[in-house]
Short mmCIF file of C-alpha atoms in Angstrom, two decimals:
data_model
loop_
_atom_site.label_atom_id
_atom_site.label_comp_id
_atom_site.label_asym_id
_atom_site.label_seq_id
_atom_site.Cartn_x
_atom_site.Cartn_y
_atom_site.Cartn_z
CA UNK A 1 29.54 9.86 14.06
CA UNK A 2 27.25 12.41 15.66
CA UNK A 3 23.92 13.17 13.99
CA UNK A 4 21.71 16.20 14.08
CA UNK A 5 18.45 17.16 12.47
CA UNK A 6 20.07 18.85 9.52
CA UNK A 7 22.15 15.78 8.61
CA UNK A 8 21.31 13.48 5.71
CA UNK A 9 23.04 10.32 6.90
CA UNK A 10 23.55 7.38 4.54
CA UNK A 11 25.32 4.13 5.26
CA UNK A 12 26.65 2.48 2.12
CA UNK A 13 24.39 0.58 -0.26
CA UNK A 14 26.77 -1.50 -2.32
CA UNK A 15 25.03 -4.74 -1.41
CA UNK A 16 22.03 -6.09 0.44
CA UNK A 17 24.18 -6.78 3.51
CA UNK A 18 24.98 -3.11 4.05
CA UNK A 19 22.71 -0.73 5.91
CA UNK A 20 21.39 2.26 4.03
CA UNK A 21 19.69 4.72 6.32
CA UNK A 22 18.26 8.12 5.62
CA UNK A 23 16.90 10.61 8.12
CA UNK A 24 14.33 12.78 6.39
CA UNK A 25 13.20 15.95 8.00
CA UNK A 26 10.57 18.62 7.70
CA UNK A 27 11.63 22.20 7.19
CA UNK A 28 10.07 22.87 10.57
CA UNK A 29 12.97 20.89 12.14
CA UNK A 30 15.75 23.01 10.72
CA UNK A 31 17.49 23.76 14.04
CA UNK A 32 18.68 21.92 17.12
CA UNK A 33 20.29 18.55 17.79
CA UNK A 34 18.81 15.10 18.24
CA UNK A 35 19.68 13.82 21.70
CA UNK A 36 20.16 10.07 21.56
CA UNK A 37 18.17 8.35 24.31
CA UNK A 38 19.48 5.20 26.03
CA UNK A 39 17.99 2.02 24.62
CA UNK A 40 16.08 1.32 27.83
CA UNK A 41 14.21 4.63 27.77
CA UNK A 42 10.58 4.70 26.73
CA UNK A 43 9.03 7.38 24.52
CA UNK A 44 7.27 8.96 27.47
CA UNK A 45 10.63 9.67 29.15
CA UNK A 46 11.77 12.00 26.39
CA UNK A 47 11.64 15.74 26.84
CA UNK A 48 8.97 17.87 25.26
CA UNK A 49 11.44 19.26 22.69
CA UNK A 50 12.53 15.84 21.43
CA UNK A 51 10.97 14.85 18.12
CA UNK A 52 8.57 11.95 17.89
CA UNK A 53 10.10 9.50 15.42
CA UNK A 54 7.89 8.20 12.62
CA UNK A 55 9.28 5.10 10.92
CA UNK A 56 9.20 4.37 7.19
CA UNK A 57 10.21 1.15 5.43
CA UNK A 58 9.53 1.67 1.73
CA UNK A 59 11.28 0.58 -1.45
CA UNK A 60 12.84 3.51 -3.31
CA UNK A 61 14.69 1.32 -5.80
CA UNK A 62 14.40 -2.12 -7.36
CA UNK A 63 11.36 -3.77 -8.91
CA UNK A 64 8.74 -1.80 -6.95
CA UNK A 65 10.75 1.32 -6.17
CA UNK A 66 8.56 3.48 -8.41
CA UNK A 67 5.62 2.61 -6.16
CA UNK A 68 7.49 3.47 -2.98
CA UNK A 69 8.71 6.95 -3.89
CA UNK A 70 5.28 8.67 -3.70
CA UNK A 71 4.52 6.85 -0.43
CA UNK A 72 7.55 8.37 1.28
CA UNK A 73 6.77 11.76 -0.26
CA UNK A 74 3.26 11.53 1.22
CA UNK A 75 4.73 10.91 4.67
CA UNK A 76 7.09 13.86 4.28
CA UNK A 77 4.20 16.10 3.27
CA UNK A 78 2.07 14.94 6.19
CA UNK A 79 4.86 15.51 8.68
CA UNK A 80 5.53 18.98 7.33
CA UNK A 81 1.83 19.86 7.64
CA UNK A 82 1.55 18.55 11.20
CA UNK A 83 4.75 20.26 12.32
CA UNK A 84 3.58 23.55 10.81
CA UNK A 85 0.43 23.23 12.94
CA UNK A 86 2.37 22.65 16.16
CA UNK A 87 3.26 18.96 16.03
CA UNK A 88 1.70 16.25 18.18
CA UNK A 89 1.30 16.79 21.92
CA UNK A 90 3.56 19.83 21.62
CA UNK A 91 6.41 17.87 20.01
CA UNK A 92 7.64 17.93 16.40
CA UNK A 93 7.64 14.81 14.25
CA UNK A 94 10.68 13.46 12.41
CA UNK A 95 10.79 10.78 9.73
CA UNK A 96 13.26 7.90 9.99
CA UNK A 97 13.28 6.23 6.59
CA UNK A 98 15.05 3.15 5.25
CA UNK A 99 15.19 2.29 1.56
CA UNK A 100 14.43 -1.44 1.53
CA UNK A 101 15.45 -1.66 -2.15
CA UNK A 102 12.78 -4.26 -3.05
CA UNK A 103 14.77 -6.75 -0.95
CA UNK A 104 12.98 -8.90 1.63
CA UNK A 105 16.19 -9.52 3.57
CA UNK A 106 16.62 -5.78 4.02
CA UNK A 107 13.04 -5.47 5.24
CA UNK A 108 13.75 -7.91 8.06
CA UNK A 109 17.08 -6.26 8.89
CA UNK A 110 15.73 -2.71 8.92
CA UNK A 111 12.56 -3.65 10.80
CA UNK A 112 14.66 -4.80 13.74
CA UNK A 113 16.80 -1.69 13.56
CA UNK A 114 13.90 0.74 13.35
CA UNK A 115 12.12 -0.95 16.28
CA UNK A 116 15.05 -1.64 18.60
CA UNK A 117 17.61 1.07 17.83
CA UNK A 118 15.52 3.96 16.54
CA UNK A 119 12.55 3.17 18.81
CA UNK A 120 10.05 4.88 16.54
CA UNK A 121 6.53 5.52 17.78
CA UNK A 122 4.94 3.92 14.71
CA UNK A 123 6.05 2.38 11.42
CA UNK A 124 4.43 2.94 8.04
CA UNK A 125 5.84 0.51 5.52
CA UNK A 126 5.84 -2.47 3.24
CA UNK A 127 4.58 -2.59 -0.33
CA UNK A 128 4.40 -6.21 -1.43
CA UNK A 129 2.58 -8.68 0.80
CA UNK A 130 5.82 -10.63 1.09
CA UNK A 131 7.50 -7.58 2.63
CA UNK A 132 4.58 -7.09 5.01
CA UNK A 133 4.76 -10.68 6.22
CA UNK A 134 8.52 -10.37 6.71
CA UNK A 135 8.19 -7.39 9.08
CA UNK A 136 4.78 -7.90 10.70
CA UNK A 137 6.03 -10.49 13.23
CA UNK A 138 9.07 -8.33 14.01
CA UNK A 139 6.90 -5.39 15.03
CA UNK A 140 4.60 -7.68 16.95
CA UNK A 141 7.54 -9.14 18.87
CA UNK A 142 9.01 -5.73 19.72
CA UNK A 143 5.65 -4.04 20.31
CA UNK A 144 5.97 -1.39 17.63
CA UNK A 145 2.70 -0.19 16.10
CA UNK A 146 2.54 -0.93 12.37
CA UNK A 147 0.52 0.67 9.57
CA UNK A 148 0.35 -1.18 6.25
CA UNK A 149 -1.00 1.36 3.77
CA UNK A 150 -1.00 -0.77 0.62
CA UNK A 151 -3.89 -2.38 -1.22
CA UNK A 152 -3.54 -6.11 -0.78
CA UNK A 153 -5.22 -9.52 -0.83
CA UNK A 154 -6.89 -9.03 2.56
CA UNK A 155 -7.25 -11.24 5.59
CA UNK A 156 -4.54 -10.03 7.97
CA UNK A 157 -5.98 -10.15 11.49
CA UNK A 158 -3.53 -8.61 13.93
CA UNK A 159 -4.26 -6.06 16.64
CA UNK A 160 -0.79 -4.52 16.22
CA UNK A 161 -1.45 -3.80 12.53
CA UNK A 162 -3.73 -1.28 10.85
CA UNK A 163 -4.27 -1.91 7.12
CA UNK A 164 -5.53 1.21 5.34
CA UNK A 165 -5.35 0.13 1.69
CA UNK A 166 -8.22 -1.44 -0.22
CA UNK A 167 -9.03 -5.15 -0.06
CA UNK A 168 -10.65 -7.46 -2.66
CA UNK A 169 -14.04 -6.96 -0.99
CA UNK A 170 -13.76 -3.27 -1.85
CA UNK A 171 -12.31 -3.42 -5.38
CA UNK A 172 -12.18 -6.90 -6.94
CA UNK A 173 -15.80 -7.47 -5.95
CA UNK A 174 -16.68 -4.43 -8.14
CA UNK A 175 -14.17 -4.99 -10.94
CA UNK A 176 -15.15 -8.57 -11.78
CA UNK A 177 -18.91 -8.12 -12.34
CA UNK A 178 -18.27 -4.90 -14.25
CA UNK A 179 -15.92 -6.72 -16.64
CA UNK A 180 -18.16 -9.78 -17.02
CA UNK A 181 -21.20 -7.66 -17.81
CA UNK A 182 -19.30 -5.49 -20.27
CA UNK A 183 -17.24 -8.12 -22.10
CA UNK A 184 -18.38 -11.67 -21.36
CA UNK A 185 -18.17 -14.56 -18.92
CA UNK A 186 -15.01 -16.44 -19.94
CA UNK A 187 -12.00 -15.34 -17.88
CA UNK A 188 -8.23 -15.92 -18.00
CA UNK A 189 -6.30 -14.90 -14.85
CA UNK A 190 -2.64 -13.79 -14.66
CA UNK A 191 -1.04 -13.08 -11.28
CA UNK A 192 2.27 -12.57 -9.54
CA UNK A 193 3.64 -15.72 -7.95
CA UNK A 194 3.64 -14.78 -4.28
CA UNK A 195 0.96 -14.41 -1.63
CA UNK A 196 -0.64 -11.26 -3.05
CA UNK A 197 -1.07 -12.71 -6.54
CA UNK A 198 -2.01 -16.19 -5.35
CA UNK A 199 -4.72 -15.02 -2.95
CA UNK A 200 -6.03 -12.25 -5.19
CA UNK A 201 -6.40 -14.81 -7.97
CA UNK A 202 -8.62 -16.84 -5.64
CA UNK A 203 -10.81 -13.79 -5.06
CA UNK A 204 -11.00 -13.26 -8.82
CA UNK A 205 -12.10 -16.87 -9.22
CA UNK A 206 -14.69 -16.55 -6.45
CA UNK A 207 -16.27 -13.38 -7.80
CA UNK A 208 -16.20 -14.74 -11.35
CA UNK A 209 -18.13 -17.85 -10.29
CA UNK A 210 -20.45 -15.80 -8.07
CA UNK A 211 -21.39 -13.77 -11.15
CA UNK A 212 -21.95 -16.74 -13.47
CA UNK A 213 -18.53 -16.67 -15.13
CA UNK A 214 -16.04 -19.38 -16.06
CA UNK A 215 -12.31 -19.35 -15.29
CA UNK A 216 -10.39 -20.91 -18.19
CA UNK A 217 -6.94 -20.81 -16.59
CA UNK A 218 -4.88 -19.23 -13.81
CA UNK A 219 -1.18 -18.58 -14.49
CA UNK A 220 1.40 -17.30 -11.97
CA UNK A 221 4.67 -15.47 -12.66
CA UNK A 222 7.70 -14.68 -10.46
CA UNK A 223 8.44 -10.96 -10.13
CA UNK A 224 11.56 -11.18 -12.32
CA UNK A 225 9.71 -12.53 -15.38
CA UNK A 226 9.78 -10.21 -18.41
CA UNK A 227 9.01 -12.56 -21.33
CA UNK A 228 5.33 -13.42 -21.69
CA UNK A 229 5.40 -14.78 -25.23
CA UNK A 230 4.35 -18.34 -24.41
CA UNK A 231 1.59 -17.12 -22.10
CA UNK A 232 0.20 -14.81 -24.76
CA UNK A 233 0.05 -17.76 -27.14
CA UNK A 234 -1.86 -19.80 -24.53
CA UNK A 235 -4.35 -16.98 -24.06
CA UNK A 236 -4.89 -16.72 -27.82
CA UNK A 237 -5.70 -20.41 -27.93
CA UNK A 238 -8.04 -20.25 -24.90
CA UNK A 239 -10.07 -17.36 -26.41
CA UNK A 240 -11.28 -15.72 -23.18
CA UNK A 241 -13.67 -12.79 -23.17
CA UNK A 242 -11.45 -10.91 -20.71
CA UNK A 243 -8.05 -11.22 -19.01
CA UNK A 244 -7.83 -10.43 -15.29
CA UNK A 245 -4.36 -9.28 -14.23
CA UNK A 246 -2.78 -9.19 -10.79
CA UNK A 247 0.74 -8.83 -12.17
CA UNK A 248 3.09 -6.78 -9.97
CA UNK A 249 6.11 -4.53 -10.44
CA UNK A 250 8.13 -2.93 -13.18
CA UNK A 251 9.21 -6.21 -14.81
CA UNK A 252 5.61 -7.32 -15.33
CA UNK A 253 4.86 -4.11 -17.23
CA UNK A 254 6.43 -5.95 -20.17
CA UNK A 255 3.29 -8.08 -20.46
CA UNK A 256 1.12 -5.13 -21.51
CA UNK A 257 3.62 -4.01 -24.11
CA UNK A 258 3.95 -7.53 -25.53
CA UNK A 259 0.17 -7.96 -25.46
CA UNK A 260 -0.30 -4.88 -27.62
CA UNK A 261 2.54 -5.90 -29.95
CA UNK A 262 0.79 -9.24 -30.50
CA UNK A 263 -2.26 -7.34 -31.74
CA UNK A 264 -4.52 -8.60 -28.94
CA UNK A 265 -5.33 -5.39 -27.10
CA UNK A 266 -8.22 -4.57 -29.39
CA UNK A 267 -9.75 -8.05 -29.29
CA UNK A 268 -9.38 -9.29 -25.68
CA UNK A 269 -9.74 -6.60 -22.99
CA UNK A 270 -7.85 -6.49 -19.68
CA UNK A 271 -9.07 -5.66 -16.17
CA UNK A 272 -6.43 -5.33 -13.47
CA UNK A 273 -6.08 -4.91 -9.71
CA UNK A 274 -2.49 -3.61 -10.04
CA UNK A 275 -2.06 -1.84 -13.39
CA UNK A 276 -0.87 1.73 -12.80
CA UNK A 277 0.89 1.25 -9.47
CA UNK A 278 4.38 1.42 -11.02
CA UNK A 279 3.46 4.34 -13.27
CA UNK A 280 2.59 2.16 -16.26
CA UNK A 281 0.52 4.89 -17.88
CA UNK A 282 3.64 7.02 -18.15
CA UNK A 283 5.87 4.11 -19.23
CA UNK A 284 3.57 2.76 -21.95
CA UNK A 285 2.20 4.38 -25.07
CA UNK A 286 -1.48 5.21 -25.06
CA UNK A 287 -1.93 2.64 -27.81
CA UNK A 288 -0.63 0.01 -25.38
CA UNK A 289 -2.67 1.01 -22.33
CA UNK A 290 -5.95 2.53 -23.56
CA UNK A 291 -9.00 0.52 -22.53
CA UNK A 292 -7.48 -1.26 -19.51
CA UNK A 293 -9.85 -1.16 -16.52
CA UNK A 294 -8.59 -1.02 -12.94
CA UNK A 295 -10.09 -0.81 -9.45
CA UNK A 296 -8.59 1.22 -6.60
CA UNK A 297 -9.40 3.37 -3.61
CA UNK A 298 -7.98 6.48 -5.27
CA UNK A 299 -6.96 8.01 -8.59
CA UNK A 300 -4.97 11.20 -9.03
CA UNK A 301 -7.64 12.36 -11.49
CA UNK A 302 -10.34 12.64 -8.78
CA UNK A 303 -11.45 16.26 -8.66
CA UNK A 304 -12.76 16.59 -5.10
CA UNK A 305 -11.31 19.56 -3.17
CA UNK A 306 -9.39 17.24 -0.83
CA UNK A 307 -7.91 15.32 -3.75
CA UNK A 308 -6.81 18.37 -5.72
CA UNK A 309 -5.33 19.94 -2.57
CA UNK A 310 -3.35 16.75 -1.85
CA UNK A 311 -2.00 16.25 -5.37
CA UNK A 312 -1.28 19.97 -5.74
CA UNK A 313 0.74 20.04 -2.51
CA UNK A 314 2.75 16.95 -3.49
CA UNK A 315 3.53 18.24 -6.97
CA UNK A 316 4.52 21.64 -5.66
CA UNK A 317 6.80 20.20 -2.99
CA UNK A 318 8.19 17.37 -5.15
CA UNK A 319 8.28 18.34 -8.84
CA UNK A 320 8.45 15.27 -11.07
CA UNK A 321 6.85 12.96 -8.50
CA UNK A 322 5.55 9.75 -10.13
CA UNK A 323 1.81 9.15 -10.51
CA UNK A 324 -0.03 9.71 -7.22
CA UNK A 325 -1.99 6.52 -6.72
CA UNK A 326 -3.87 4.85 -3.88
CA UNK A 327 -0.49 3.94 -2.38
CA UNK A 328 0.43 7.56 -1.67
CA UNK A 329 -3.10 8.60 -0.70
CA UNK A 330 -3.57 5.74 1.79
CA UNK A 331 -0.11 6.35 3.27
CA UNK A 332 -1.03 10.00 3.84
CA UNK A 333 -4.35 8.97 5.40
CA UNK A 334 -2.75 6.26 7.53
CA UNK A 335 -0.28 8.79 8.88
CA UNK A 336 -3.04 11.26 9.73
CA UNK A 337 -5.14 8.55 11.38
CA UNK A 338 -2.20 7.85 13.70
CA UNK A 339 -1.79 11.58 14.40
CA UNK A 340 -5.48 12.01 15.26
CA UNK A 341 -5.40 8.92 17.48
CA UNK A 342 -2.32 10.16 19.37
CA UNK A 343 -4.06 13.47 19.96
CA UNK A 344 -7.21 11.76 21.19
CA UNK A 345 -5.21 9.44 23.45
CA UNK A 346 -3.01 12.34 24.62
CA UNK A 347 -0.18 9.86 24.29
CA UNK A 348 2.00 8.05 21.75
CA UNK A 349 1.87 4.87 23.82
CA UNK A 350 1.17 1.96 21.47
CA UNK A 351 -1.87 0.56 23.28
CA UNK A 352 -3.42 3.93 24.06
CA UNK A 353 -3.14 4.92 20.39
CA UNK A 354 -4.52 1.52 19.34
CA UNK A 355 -7.56 1.97 21.58
CA UNK A 356 -8.16 5.45 20.17
CA UNK A 357 -8.01 4.08 16.63
CA UNK A 358 -10.41 1.29 17.59
CA UNK A 359 -12.96 3.84 18.79
CA UNK A 360 -13.98 4.38 15.14
CA UNK A 361 -11.35 6.98 14.27
CA UNK A 362 -12.04 8.75 10.96
CA UNK A 363 -10.10 11.11 8.73
CA UNK A 364 -11.31 13.13 5.75
CA UNK A 365 -8.54 12.66 3.21
CA UNK A 366 -7.91 12.73 -0.53
CA UNK A 367 -9.88 9.50 -1.05
CA UNK A 368 -12.86 10.70 1.01
CA UNK A 369 -13.80 9.82 4.57
CA UNK A 370 -11.78 6.89 5.90
CA UNK A 371 -12.89 5.10 9.07
CA UNK A 372 -11.11 2.42 11.08
CA UNK A 373 -13.15 -0.79 11.45
CA UNK A 374 -12.50 -2.04 14.99
CA UNK A 375 -13.30 -5.67 14.17
CA UNK A 376 -10.73 -6.02 11.37
CA UNK A 377 -8.31 -3.08 11.81
CA UNK A 378 -8.94 -2.23 8.15
CA UNK A 379 -10.78 0.79 6.80
CA UNK A 380 -14.23 1.58 5.51
CA UNK A 381 -13.49 3.67 2.43
CA UNK A 382 -14.58 4.67 -1.05
CA UNK A 383 -13.70 2.52 -4.07
CA UNK A 384 -13.52 3.40 -7.76
CA UNK A 385 -13.21 1.79 -11.17
CA UNK A 386 -11.45 3.63 -13.97
CA UNK A 387 -10.47 3.14 -17.62
CA UNK A 388 -7.13 4.15 -19.15
CA UNK A 389 -7.60 6.80 -21.83
CA UNK A 390 -4.77 8.79 -23.41
CA UNK A 391 -2.38 8.08 -20.52
CA UNK A 392 -4.89 9.21 -17.89
CA UNK A 393 -7.55 7.44 -15.81
CA UNK A 394 -11.22 8.12 -16.48
CA UNK A 395 -13.42 7.07 -13.54
CA UNK A 396 -16.29 4.81 -14.66
CA UNK A 397 -17.65 3.73 -11.28
CA UNK A 398 -17.76 5.06 -7.70
CA UNK A 399 -18.69 3.00 -4.64
CA UNK A 400 -18.91 4.96 -1.36
CA UNK A 401 -18.19 3.63 2.12
CA UNK A 402 -17.22 0.09 1.24
CA UNK A 403 -16.66 -2.34 4.15
CA UNK A 404 -13.23 -3.99 4.17
CA UNK A 405 -14.06 -7.66 4.60
CA UNK A 406 -15.96 -10.33 2.70
CA UNK A 407 -17.80 -12.91 4.80
CA UNK A 408 -15.56 -15.53 3.18
CA UNK A 409 -12.59 -14.15 5.15
CA UNK A 410 -13.28 -13.94 8.87
CA UNK A 411 -11.43 -11.63 11.25
CA UNK A 412 -12.81 -10.49 14.60
CA UNK A 413 -10.31 -8.68 16.79
CA UNK A 414 -13.05 -7.65 19.20
CA UNK A 415 -13.74 -11.28 20.06
CA UNK A 416 -10.15 -12.46 19.53
CA UNK A 417 -7.72 -9.59 20.24
CA UNK A 418 -4.73 -11.96 20.42
CA UNK A 419 -5.26 -13.21 16.88
CA UNK A 420 -2.30 -12.72 14.51
CA UNK A 421 -3.31 -14.94 11.58
CA UNK A 422 -3.97 -14.08 7.98
CA UNK A 423 -7.27 -15.58 6.86
CA UNK A 424 -7.16 -16.88 3.31
CA UNK A 425 -10.15 -17.67 1.12
CA UNK A 426 -10.59 -21.32 0.17
CA UNK A 427 -12.44 -22.24 -3.02
#
């Protein structure tokens, strides 16, 4: 089947073994055909009229699909803006997107396809840390530059990866002392049972102890858990001053509803590193969410000119878009960092772009000024704390220009550029 830029091509999605592929385009690419290049051709061999392909692997359905939708919309907006300004190196950009459907097997399958068949110049993708770790080695093997634009547990040390989302050193390190000072020193931790939740829980424990607190218990939950009755009973018996939550996904939203139904919301407060990422403020009643504190690199409610311009453009282009969180903002900024690096390098070659990014590339985006840290391939960025009030976030703390790494997690790609490990905190 031939394809052109005006096609919306989908391969069936009846099961996880079937490929579902969508070519998304900017309105600036309304005319002309996509000339398929032989697999052996490199990007540099393409003609000046051929679009530069930007890869996207984001969940649009399943447990974390609500988080992925605004991330893809942010990429579409960025591509439209860049194309309207003349593209990159005189060439238009085109998005090649795969809906990974919250399925790790599909992440692995589509990562190989987007790297080997589509031969994109860069991939933006992954939401959960499990999805990132499924595709990171694929892109390393096939030498495809990878941007992970999601807040996460930190520690990935890989020269082929740029992580633009916040890390525990930027958010958890602020959230924990704020909660302990406001509510008390006894802590109960709930977290998703995979690498993000497990490692983030360790950071919560570290910062609790660093600030004179006591961790009463740490409980982990698979992503498909929806019944938290027995856990709520355990928390009641433990009598903590505060609950720290690193629960993940739409299923775990049930905890907050059950917590309020048990009558505990008014007596034991909650601070979370994840609440709001699957549009919980819209899904829950204000009586169920008011008072929850979170820590992120961005909130839609920020009123800076760059923030209001970004959210206004997204809402105008995509009416009904879910809450615009750090996930969308960092994806937009990650995309623009790649664009600025390609322009500086005067090339889309992976290593030339990498070196341009490592030069201290910055972008002024909706979250503020974001700067690539050469040593870690993460970003120096602003961080914020906010409290849920009447289904909106009210910012209660701002922390400018936060470095991405804690000294407890060591990554140095300047000294060790071949490193590909993820450094994990040990308590």
